[in-house]
Amino acid sequence: MKKMVLKSAVLTAMVTLFFSANLSAQSQGGKGQKEPPSVDQIFKEMDKDEDGKLSKEELKGPIKDDFDTIDTDEDGYISKEELEKAPKPKGRKRE
């Protein structure tokens, strides 16, 4: 009887952990994420020296590819204001 209760408790705990981990991954930007990251999120992730602006060396992906377009004052950095005004990238086409 004790073994049966223990097995049930362990199984319940495993199922609970599985579902909570799955929900956590979705809420933190898993594949189901529909909205792009905010400007603040981008800066938090990419502004390695925390100077409040992004240099080309700190960037990757579409922002780096469009650096010259986004850097409207041509000072060699992207500010939060410039990034907020930048055209939003279109979603990737599915093949």
PDB file of N, CA and C in Angstrom:
ATOM      1  N   MET A   1       0.821  -1.187   0.000  1.00  0.00           N
ATOM      2  CA  MET A   1       0.000   0.000   0.000  1.00  0.00           C
ATOM      3  C   MET A   1       0.874   1.264   0.000  1.00  0.00           C
ATOM      4  N   LYS A   2       1.932   1.256   0.841  1.00  0.00           N
ATOM      5  CA  LYS A   2       2.812   2.416   0.902  1.00  0.00           C
ATOM      6  C   LYS A   2       3.527   2.628  -0.427  1.00  0.00           C
ATOM      7  N   LYS A   3       3.918   1.520  -1.088  1.00  0.00           N
ATOM      8  CA  LYS A   3       4.594   1.634  -2.379  1.00  0.00           C
ATOM      9  C   LYS A   3       3.666   2.251  -3.417  1.00  0.00           C
ATOM     10  N   MET A   4       2.392   1.882  -3.388  1.00  0.00           N
ATOM     11  CA  MET A   4       1.427   2.406  -4.341  1.00  0.00           C
ATOM     12  C   MET A   4       1.232   3.912  -4.134  1.00  0.00           C
ATOM     13  N   VAL A   5       1.148   4.341  -2.895  1.00  0.00           N
ATOM     14  CA  VAL A   5       0.991   5.759  -2.580  1.00  0.00           C
ATOM     15  C   VAL A   5       2.239   6.525  -3.010  1.00  0.00           C
ATOM     16  N   LEU A   6       3.400   5.964  -2.748  1.00  0.00           N
ATOM     17  CA  LEU A   6       4.656   6.605  -3.133  1.00  0.00           C
ATOM     18  C   LEU A   6       4.760   6.731  -4.652  1.00  0.00           C
ATOM     19  N   LYS A   7       4.419   5.670  -5.378  1.00  0.00           N
ATOM     20  CA  LYS A   7       4.455   5.715  -6.846  1.00  0.00           C
ATOM     21  C   LYS A   7       3.490   6.767  -7.376  1.00  0.00           C
ATOM     22  N   SER A   8       2.307   6.833  -6.803  1.00  0.00           N
ATOM     23  CA  SER A   8       1.320   7.829  -7.233  1.00  0.00           C
ATOM     24  C   SER A   8       1.824   9.245  -6.971  1.00  0.00           C
ATOM     25  N   ALA A   9       2.438   9.456  -5.825  1.00  0.00           N
ATOM     26  CA  ALA A   9       2.960  10.779  -5.481  1.00  0.00           C
ATOM     27  C   ALA A   9       4.085  11.191  -6.429  1.00  0.00           C
ATOM     28  N   VAL A  10       4.972  10.264  -6.731  1.00  0.00           N
ATOM     29  CA  VAL A  10       6.084  10.552  -7.645  1.00  0.00           C
ATOM     30  C   VAL A  10       5.550  10.845  -9.045  1.00  0.00           C
ATOM     31  N   LEU A  11       4.608  10.047  -9.515  1.00  0.00           N
ATOM     32  CA  LEU A  11       4.025  10.256 -10.841  1.00  0.00           C
ATOM     33  C   LEU A  11       3.324  11.611 -10.915  1.00  0.00           C
ATOM     34  N   THR A  12       2.572  11.942  -9.895  1.00  0.00           N
ATOM     35  CA  THR A  12       1.886  13.234  -9.852  1.00  0.00           C
ATOM     36  C   THR A  12       2.893  14.385  -9.870  1.00  0.00           C
ATOM     37  N   ALA A  13       3.953  14.256  -9.111  1.00  0.00           N
ATOM     38  CA  ALA A  13       4.985  15.296  -9.079  1.00  0.00           C
ATOM     39  C   ALA A  13       5.645  15.454 -10.443  1.00  0.00           C
ATOM     40  N   MET A  14       5.928  14.352 -11.116  1.00  0.00           N
ATOM     41  CA  MET A  14       6.573  14.411 -12.433  1.00  0.00           C
ATOM     42  C   MET A  14       5.661  15.084 -13.453  1.00  0.00           C
ATOM     43  N   VAL A  15       4.386  14.717 -13.454  1.00  0.00           N
ATOM     44  CA  VAL A  15       3.435  15.317 -14.390  1.00  0.00           C
ATOM     45  C   VAL A  15       3.298  16.814 -14.115  1.00  0.00           C
ATOM     46  N   THR A  16       3.216  17.182 -12.853  1.00  0.00           N
ATOM     47  CA  THR A  16       3.108  18.592 -12.479  1.00  0.00           C
ATOM     48  C   THR A  16       4.340  19.375 -12.929  1.00  0.00           C
ATOM     49  N   LEU A  17       5.515  18.831 -12.709  1.00  0.00           N
ATOM     50  CA  LEU A  17       6.749  19.501 -13.138  1.00  0.00           C
ATOM     51  C   LEU A  17       6.808  19.648 -14.649  1.00  0.00           C
ATOM     52  N   PHE A  18       6.398  18.613 -15.366  1.00  0.00           N
ATOM     53  CA  PHE A  18       6.414  18.660 -16.827  1.00  0.00           C
ATOM     54  C   PHE A  18       5.538  19.797 -17.336  1.00  0.00           C
ATOM     55  N   PHE A  19       4.300  19.864 -16.839  1.00  0.00           N
ATOM     56  CA  PHE A  19       3.385  20.892 -17.318  1.00  0.00           C
ATOM     57  C   PHE A  19       3.796  22.291 -16.876  1.00  0.00           C
ATOM     58  N   SER A  20       4.316  22.437 -15.679  1.00  0.00           N
ATOM     59  CA  SER A  20       4.743  23.764 -15.239  1.00  0.00           C
ATOM     60  C   SER A  20       5.973  24.230 -16.018  1.00  0.00           C
ATOM     61  N   ALA A  21       6.882  23.329 -16.332  1.00  0.00           N
ATOM     62  CA  ALA A  21       8.054  23.693 -17.136  1.00  0.00           C
ATOM     63  C   ALA A  21       7.633  24.076 -18.545  1.00  0.00           C
ATOM     64  N   ASN A  22       6.678  23.361 -19.093  1.00  0.00           N
ATOM     65  CA  ASN A  22       6.192  23.643 -20.436  1.00  0.00           C
ATOM     66  C   ASN A  22       5.513  25.012 -20.483  1.00  0.00           C
ATOM     67  N   LEU A  23       4.680  25.326 -19.513  1.00  0.00           N
ATOM     68  CA  LEU A  23       4.025  26.625 -19.454  1.00  0.00           C
ATOM     69  C   LEU A  23       5.032  27.742 -19.243  1.00  0.00           C
ATOM     70  N   SER A  24       6.035  27.498 -18.432  1.00  0.00           N
ATOM     71  CA  SER A  24       7.069  28.493 -18.182  1.00  0.00           C
ATOM     72  C   SER A  24       7.838  28.808 -19.458  1.00  0.00           C
ATOM     73  N   ALA A  25       8.168  27.802 -20.224  1.00  0.00           N
ATOM     74  CA  ALA A  25       8.900  28.009 -21.478  1.00  0.00           C
ATOM     75  C   ALA A  25       8.068  28.824 -22.453  1.00  0.00           C
ATOM     76  N   GLN A  26       6.778  28.579 -22.506  1.00  0.00           N
ATOM     77  CA  GLN A  26       5.917  29.329 -23.405  1.00  0.00           C
ATOM     78  C   GLN A  26       5.814  30.780 -22.980  1.00  0.00           C
ATOM     79  N   SER A  27       5.704  31.036 -21.690  1.00  0.00           N
ATOM     80  CA  SER A  27       5.571  32.405 -21.218  1.00  0.00           C
ATOM     81  C   SER A  27       6.874  33.184 -21.340  1.00  0.00           C
ATOM     82  N   GLN A  28       7.998  32.502 -21.469  1.00  0.00           N
ATOM     83  CA  GLN A  28       9.290  33.173 -21.591  1.00  0.00           C
ATOM     84  C   GLN A  28       9.755  33.244 -23.035  1.00  0.00           C
ATOM     85  N   GLY A  29       8.850  33.111 -23.971  1.00  0.00           N
ATOM     86  CA  GLY A  29       9.229  33.308 -25.362  1.00  0.00           C
ATOM     87  C   GLY A  29       9.558  32.043 -26.099  1.00  0.00           C
ATOM     88  N   GLY A  30       8.868  30.988 -25.837  1.00  0.00           N
ATOM     89  CA  GLY A  30       9.071  29.761 -26.592  1.00  0.00           C
ATOM     90  C   GLY A  30       8.608  29.950 -28.021  1.00  0.00           C
ATOM     91  N   LYS A  31       8.474  28.874 -28.756  1.00  0.00           N
ATOM     92  CA  LYS A  31       8.085  28.947 -30.160  1.00  0.00           C
ATOM     93  C   LYS A  31       6.753  29.651 -30.363  1.00  0.00           C
ATOM     94  N   GLY A  32       5.893  29.630 -29.368  1.00  0.00           N
ATOM     95  CA  GLY A  32       4.587  30.237 -29.493  1.00  0.00           C
ATOM     96  C   GLY A  32       4.589  31.752 -29.355  1.00  0.00           C
ATOM     97  N   GLN A  33       5.749  32.355 -29.142  1.00  0.00           N
ATOM     98  CA  GLN A  33       5.824  33.800 -28.954  1.00  0.00           C
ATOM     99  C   GLN A  33       5.411  34.497 -30.235  1.00  0.00           C
ATOM    100  N   LYS A  34       4.460  35.438 -30.123  1.00  0.00           N
ATOM    101  CA  LYS A  34       3.958  36.129 -31.299  1.00  0.00           C
ATOM    102  C   LYS A  34       4.464  37.555 -31.388  1.00  0.00           C
ATOM    103  N   GLU A  35       4.722  38.176 -30.255  1.00  0.00           N
ATOM    104  CA  GLU A  35       5.149  39.561 -30.268  1.00  0.00           C
ATOM    105  C   GLU A  35       6.667  39.659 -30.239  1.00  0.00           C
ATOM    106  N   PRO A  36       7.218  40.612 -30.997  1.00  0.00           N
ATOM    107  CA  PRO A  36       8.676  40.795 -30.958  1.00  0.00           C
ATOM    108  C   PRO A  36       9.089  41.359 -29.604  1.00  0.00           C
ATOM    109  N   PRO A  37      10.364  41.223 -29.255  1.00  0.00           N
ATOM    110  CA  PRO A  37      10.830  41.761 -27.971  1.00  0.00           C
ATOM    111  C   PRO A  37      10.722  43.282 -27.961  1.00  0.00           C
ATOM    112  N   SER A  38      10.536  43.840 -26.783  1.00  0.00           N
ATOM    113  CA  SER A  38      10.457  45.297 -26.649  1.00  0.00           C
ATOM    114  C   SER A  38      11.857  45.900 -26.796  1.00  0.00           C
ATOM    115  N   VAL A  39      11.892  47.210 -26.976  1.00  0.00           N
ATOM    116  CA  VAL A  39      13.173  47.914 -27.075  1.00  0.00           C
ATOM    117  C   VAL A  39      13.984  47.701 -25.799  1.00  0.00           C
ATOM    118  N   ASP A  40      13.313  47.765 -24.649  1.00  0.00           N
ATOM    119  CA  ASP A  40      14.016  47.544 -23.380  1.00  0.00           C
ATOM    120  C   ASP A  40      14.599  46.137 -23.297  1.00  0.00           C
ATOM    121  N   GLN A  41      13.858  45.136 -23.783  1.00  0.00           N
ATOM    122  CA  GLN A  41      14.363  43.762 -23.778  1.00  0.00           C
ATOM    123  C   GLN A  41      15.575  43.624 -24.693  1.00  0.00           C
ATOM    124  N   ILE A  42      15.526  44.262 -25.841  1.00  0.00           N
ATOM    125  CA  ILE A  42      16.650  44.212 -26.783  1.00  0.00           C
ATOM    126  C   ILE A  42      17.886  44.837 -26.147  1.00  0.00           C
ATOM    127  N   PHE A  43      17.714  45.997 -25.525  1.00  0.00           N
ATOM    128  CA  PHE A  43      18.856  46.654 -24.886  1.00  0.00           C
ATOM    129  C   PHE A  43      19.402  45.830 -23.734  1.00  0.00           C
ATOM    130  N   LYS A  44      18.520  45.249 -22.943  1.00  0.00           N
ATOM    131  CA  LYS A  44      18.971  44.436 -21.808  1.00  0.00           C
ATOM    132  C   LYS A  44      19.815  43.263 -22.291  1.00  0.00           C
ATOM    133  N   GLU A  45      19.434  42.674 -23.414  1.00  0.00           N
ATOM    134  CA  GLU A  45      20.161  41.512 -23.935  1.00  0.00           C
ATOM    135  C   GLU A  45      21.434  41.893 -24.685  1.00  0.00           C
ATOM    136  N   MET A  46      21.398  42.970 -25.457  1.00  0.00           N
ATOM    137  CA  MET A  46      22.504  43.260 -26.373  1.00  0.00           C
ATOM    138  C   MET A  46      23.477  44.335 -25.906  1.00  0.00           C
ATOM    139  N   ASP A  47      23.068  45.214 -25.005  1.00  0.00           N
ATOM    140  CA  ASP A  47      23.943  46.307 -24.566  1.00  0.00           C
ATOM    141  C   ASP A  47      24.947  45.774 -23.545  1.00  0.00           C
ATOM    142  N   LYS A  48      25.975  45.105 -24.061  1.00  0.00           N
ATOM    143  CA  LYS A  48      26.940  44.398 -23.199  1.00  0.00           C
ATOM    144  C   LYS A  48      27.684  45.323 -22.250  1.00  0.00           C
ATOM    145  N   ASP A  49      28.051  46.522 -22.705  1.00  0.00           N
ATOM    146  CA  ASP A  49      28.792  47.432 -21.825  1.00  0.00           C
ATOM    147  C   ASP A  49      27.868  48.365 -21.030  1.00  0.00           C
ATOM    148  N   GLU A  50      26.564  48.190 -21.196  1.00  0.00           N
ATOM    149  CA  GLU A  50      25.545  48.926 -20.439  1.00  0.00           C
ATOM    150  C   GLU A  50      25.737  50.440 -20.486  1.00  0.00           C
ATOM    151  N   ASP A  51      26.065  50.945 -21.686  1.00  0.00           N
ATOM    152  CA  ASP A  51      26.241  52.386 -21.831  1.00  0.00           C
ATOM    153  C   ASP A  51      24.985  53.079 -22.364  1.00  0.00           C
ATOM    154  N   GLY A  52      23.903  52.322 -22.546  1.00  0.00           N
ATOM    155  CA  GLY A  52      22.645  52.904 -22.993  1.00  0.00           C
ATOM    156  C   GLY A  52      22.540  53.100 -24.487  1.00  0.00           C
ATOM    157  N   LYS A  53      23.487  52.563 -25.227  1.00  0.00           N
ATOM    158  CA  LYS A  53      23.448  52.627 -26.688  1.00  0.00           C
ATOM    159  C   LYS A  53      24.069  51.356 -27.238  1.00  0.00           C
ATOM    160  N   LEU A  54      23.711  51.035 -28.470  1.00  0.00           N
ATOM    161  CA  LEU A  54      24.189  49.797 -29.088  1.00  0.00           C
ATOM    162  C   LEU A  54      25.189  50.096 -30.191  1.00  0.00           C
ATOM    163  N   SER A  55      26.368  49.523 -30.074  1.00  0.00           N
ATOM    164  CA  SER A  55      27.356  49.632 -31.147  1.00  0.00           C
ATOM    165  C   SER A  55      27.146  48.466 -32.108  1.00  0.00           C
ATOM    166  N   LYS A  56      27.694  48.580 -33.291  1.00  0.00           N
ATOM    167  CA  LYS A  56      27.537  47.513 -34.287  1.00  0.00           C
ATOM    168  C   LYS A  56      28.135  46.202 -33.781  1.00  0.00           C
ATOM    169  N   GLU A  57      29.200  46.282 -32.988  1.00  0.00           N
ATOM    170  CA  GLU A  57      29.859  45.087 -32.461  1.00  0.00           C
ATOM    171  C   GLU A  57      28.979  44.333 -31.461  1.00  0.00           C
ATOM    172  N   GLU A  58      28.075  45.047 -30.797  1.00  0.00           N
ATOM    173  CA  GLU A  58      27.203  44.410 -29.808  1.00  0.00           C
ATOM    174  C   GLU A  58      26.008  43.703 -30.448  1.00  0.00           C
ATOM    175  N   LEU A  59      25.741  43.998 -31.683  1.00  0.00           N
ATOM    176  CA  LEU A  59      24.516  43.533 -32.334  1.00  0.00           C
ATOM    177  C   LEU A  59      24.687  42.240 -33.099  1.00  0.00           C
ATOM    178  N   LYS A  60      23.525  41.634 -33.403  1.00  0.00           N
ATOM    179  CA  LYS A  60      23.473  40.445 -34.244  1.00  0.00           C
ATOM    180  C   LYS A  60      22.119  40.430 -34.938  1.00  0.00           C
ATOM    181  N   GLY A  61      22.023  39.660 -35.973  1.00  0.00           N
ATOM    182  CA  GLY A  61      20.744  39.471 -36.656  1.00  0.00           C
ATOM    183  C   GLY A  61      20.301  40.674 -37.464  1.00  0.00           C
ATOM    184  N   PRO A  62      18.978  40.828 -37.626  1.00  0.00           N
ATOM    185  CA  PRO A  62      18.428  41.880 -38.489  1.00  0.00           C
ATOM    186  C   PRO A  62      18.807  43.289 -38.049  1.00  0.00           C
ATOM    187  N   ILE A  63      18.956  43.506 -36.753  1.00  0.00           N
ATOM    188  CA  ILE A  63      19.326  44.849 -36.291  1.00  0.00           C
ATOM    189  C   ILE A  63      20.727  45.193 -36.786  1.00  0.00           C
ATOM    190  N   LYS A  64      21.636  44.242 -36.732  1.00  0.00           N
ATOM    191  CA  LYS A  64      22.994  44.487 -37.225  1.00  0.00           C
ATOM    192  C   LYS A  64      22.972  44.712 -38.734  1.00  0.00           C
ATOM    193  N   ASP A  65      22.168  43.916 -39.442  1.00  0.00           N
ATOM    194  CA  ASP A  65      22.074  44.059 -40.898  1.00  0.00           C
ATOM    195  C   ASP A  65      21.551  45.439 -41.297  1.00  0.00           C
ATOM    196  N   ASP A  66      20.650  46.008 -40.497  1.00  0.00           N
ATOM    197  CA  ASP A  66      20.037  47.301 -40.804  1.00  0.00           C
ATOM    198  C   ASP A  66      20.633  48.445 -39.985  1.00  0.00           C
ATOM    199  N   PHE A  67      21.824  48.242 -39.439  1.00  0.00           N
ATOM    200  CA  PHE A  67      22.439  49.220 -38.537  1.00  0.00           C
ATOM    201  C   PHE A  67      22.470  50.619 -39.147  1.00  0.00           C
ATOM    202  N   ASP A  68      22.963  50.749 -40.376  1.00  0.00           N
ATOM    203  CA  ASP A  68      23.117  52.069 -40.989  1.00  0.00           C
ATOM    204  C   ASP A  68      21.774  52.765 -41.198  1.00  0.00           C
ATOM    205  N   THR A  69      20.731  51.997 -41.444  1.00  0.00           N
ATOM    206  CA  THR A  69      19.399  52.572 -41.609  1.00  0.00           C
ATOM    207  C   THR A  69      18.834  53.037 -40.274  1.00  0.00           C
ATOM    208  N   ILE A  70      19.045  52.251 -39.225  1.00  0.00           N
ATOM    209  CA  ILE A  70      18.497  52.567 -37.900  1.00  0.00           C
ATOM    210  C   ILE A  70      19.256  53.722 -37.247  1.00  0.00           C
ATOM    211  N   ASP A  71      20.570  53.803 -37.463  1.00  0.00           N
ATOM    212  CA  ASP A  71      21.414  54.856 -36.869  1.00  0.00           C
ATOM    213  C   ASP A  71      21.205  56.158 -37.642  1.00  0.00           C
ATOM    214  N   THR A  72      20.072  56.815 -37.401  1.00  0.00           N
ATOM    215  CA  THR A  72      19.698  57.983 -38.198  1.00  0.00           C
ATOM    216  C   THR A  72      20.580  59.202 -37.959  1.00  0.00           C
ATOM    217  N   ASP A  73      21.169  59.345 -36.769  1.00  0.00           N
ATOM    218  CA  ASP A  73      22.050  60.494 -36.534  1.00  0.00           C
ATOM    219  C   ASP A  73      23.501  60.195 -36.914  1.00  0.00           C
ATOM    220  N   GLU A  74      23.742  58.988 -37.395  1.00  0.00           N
ATOM    221  CA  GLU A  74      25.048  58.557 -37.914  1.00  0.00           C
ATOM    222  C   GLU A  74      26.196  58.779 -36.924  1.00  0.00           C
ATOM    223  N   ASP A  75      25.927  58.508 -35.634  1.00  0.00           N
ATOM    224  CA  ASP A  75      26.987  58.651 -34.638  1.00  0.00           C
ATOM    225  C   ASP A  75      27.707  57.336 -34.350  1.00  0.00           C
ATOM    226  N   GLY A  76      27.314  56.270 -35.049  1.00  0.00           N
ATOM    227  CA  GLY A  76      27.954  54.976 -34.851  1.00  0.00           C
ATOM    228  C   GLY A  76      27.318  54.136 -33.755  1.00  0.00           C
ATOM    229  N   TYR A  77      26.200  54.619 -33.215  1.00  0.00           N
ATOM    230  CA  TYR A  77      25.479  53.897 -32.165  1.00  0.00           C
ATOM    231  C   TYR A  77      23.981  53.973 -32.437  1.00  0.00           C
ATOM    232  N   ILE A  78      23.257  52.996 -31.907  1.00  0.00           N
ATOM    233  CA  ILE A  78      21.800  53.028 -31.972  1.00  0.00           C
ATOM    234  C   ILE A  78      21.290  53.328 -30.567  1.00  0.00           C
ATOM    235  N   SER A  79      20.516  54.403 -30.457  1.00  0.00           N
ATOM    236  CA  SER A  79      19.907  54.763 -29.173  1.00  0.00           C
ATOM    237  C   SER A  79      18.541  54.083 -29.063  1.00  0.00           C
ATOM    238  N   LYS A  80      17.980  54.124 -27.871  1.00  0.00           N
ATOM    239  CA  LYS A  80      16.637  53.561 -27.688  1.00  0.00           C
ATOM    240  C   LYS A  80      15.630  54.289 -28.575  1.00  0.00           C
ATOM    241  N   GLU A  81      15.775  55.601 -28.676  1.00  0.00           N
ATOM    242  CA  GLU A  81      14.860  56.386 -29.497  1.00  0.00           C
ATOM    243  C   GLU A  81      14.951  55.975 -30.964  1.00  0.00           C
ATOM    244  N   GLU A  82      16.172  55.782 -31.457  1.00  0.00           N
ATOM    245  CA  GLU A  82      16.339  55.360 -32.851  1.00  0.00           C
ATOM    246  C   GLU A  82      15.740  53.979 -33.076  1.00  0.00           C
ATOM    247  N   LEU A  83      15.933  53.088 -32.127  1.00  0.00           N
ATOM    248  CA  LEU A  83      15.402  51.732 -32.277  1.00  0.00           C
ATOM    249  C   LEU A  83      13.879  51.732 -32.219  1.00  0.00           C
ATOM    250  N   GLU A  84      13.299  52.589 -31.372  1.00  0.00           N
ATOM    251  CA  GLU A  84      11.837  52.686 -31.303  1.00  0.00           C
ATOM    252  C   GLU A  84      11.247  53.179 -32.614  1.00  0.00           C
ATOM    253  N   LYS A  85      11.957  54.063 -33.308  1.00  0.00           N
ATOM    254  CA  LYS A  85      11.467  54.626 -34.569  1.00  0.00           C
ATOM    255  C   LYS A  85      11.806  53.761 -35.781  1.00  0.00           C
ATOM    256  N   ALA A  86      12.634  52.762 -35.595  1.00  0.00           N
ATOM    257  CA  ALA A  86      13.075  51.915 -36.713  1.00  0.00           C
ATOM    258  C   ALA A  86      11.907  51.115 -37.274  1.00  0.00           C
ATOM    259  N   PRO A  87      11.927  50.870 -38.592  1.00  0.00           N
ATOM    260  CA  PRO A  87      10.877  50.016 -39.168  1.00  0.00           C
ATOM    261  C   PRO A  87      10.948  48.619 -38.573  1.00  0.00           C
ATOM    262  N   LYS A  88       9.805  48.059 -38.296  1.00  0.00           N
ATOM    263  CA  LYS A  88       9.750  46.721 -37.697  1.00  0.00           C
ATOM    264  C   LYS A  88      10.020  45.667 -38.764  1.00  0.00           C
ATOM    265  N   PRO A  89      10.831  44.662 -38.423  1.00  0.00           N
ATOM    266  CA  PRO A  89      11.118  43.605 -39.405  1.00  0.00           C
ATOM    267  C   PRO A  89       9.870  42.782 -39.677  1.00  0.00           C
ATOM    268  N   LYS A  90       9.750  42.358 -40.904  1.00  0.00           N
ATOM    269  CA  LYS A  90       8.626  41.501 -41.267  1.00  0.00           C
ATOM    270  C   LYS A  90       8.941  40.086 -40.837  1.00  0.00           C
ATOM    271  N   GLY A  91       7.919  39.321 -40.538  1.00  0.00           N
ATOM    272  CA  GLY A  91       8.110  37.931 -40.136  1.00  0.00           C
ATOM    273  C   GLY A  91       8.753  37.121 -41.237  1.00  0.00           C
ATOM    274  N   ARG A  92       9.427  36.072 -40.837  1.00  0.00           N
ATOM    275  CA  ARG A  92      10.068  35.201 -41.818  1.00  0.00           C
ATOM    276  C   ARG A  92       9.019  34.410 -42.574  1.00  0.00           C
ATOM    277  N   LYS A  93       9.261  34.243 -43.850  1.00  0.00           N
ATOM    278  CA  LYS A  93       8.346  33.449 -44.663  1.00  0.00           C
ATOM    279  C   LYS A  93       8.598  31.975 -44.418  1.00  0.00           C
ATOM    280  N   ARG A  94       7.524  31.239 -44.351  1.00  0.00           N
ATOM    281  CA  ARG A  94       7.658  29.792 -44.183  1.00  0.00           C
ATOM    282  C   ARG A  94       7.872  29.149 -45.534  1.00  0.00           C
ATOM    283  N   GLU A  95       8.740  28.188 -45.558  1.00  0.00           N
ATOM    284  CA  GLU A  95       9.030  27.509 -46.823  1.00  0.00           C
ATOM    285  C   GLU A  95       8.349  26.178 -46.876  1.00  0.00           C
TER     286      GLU A  95
END
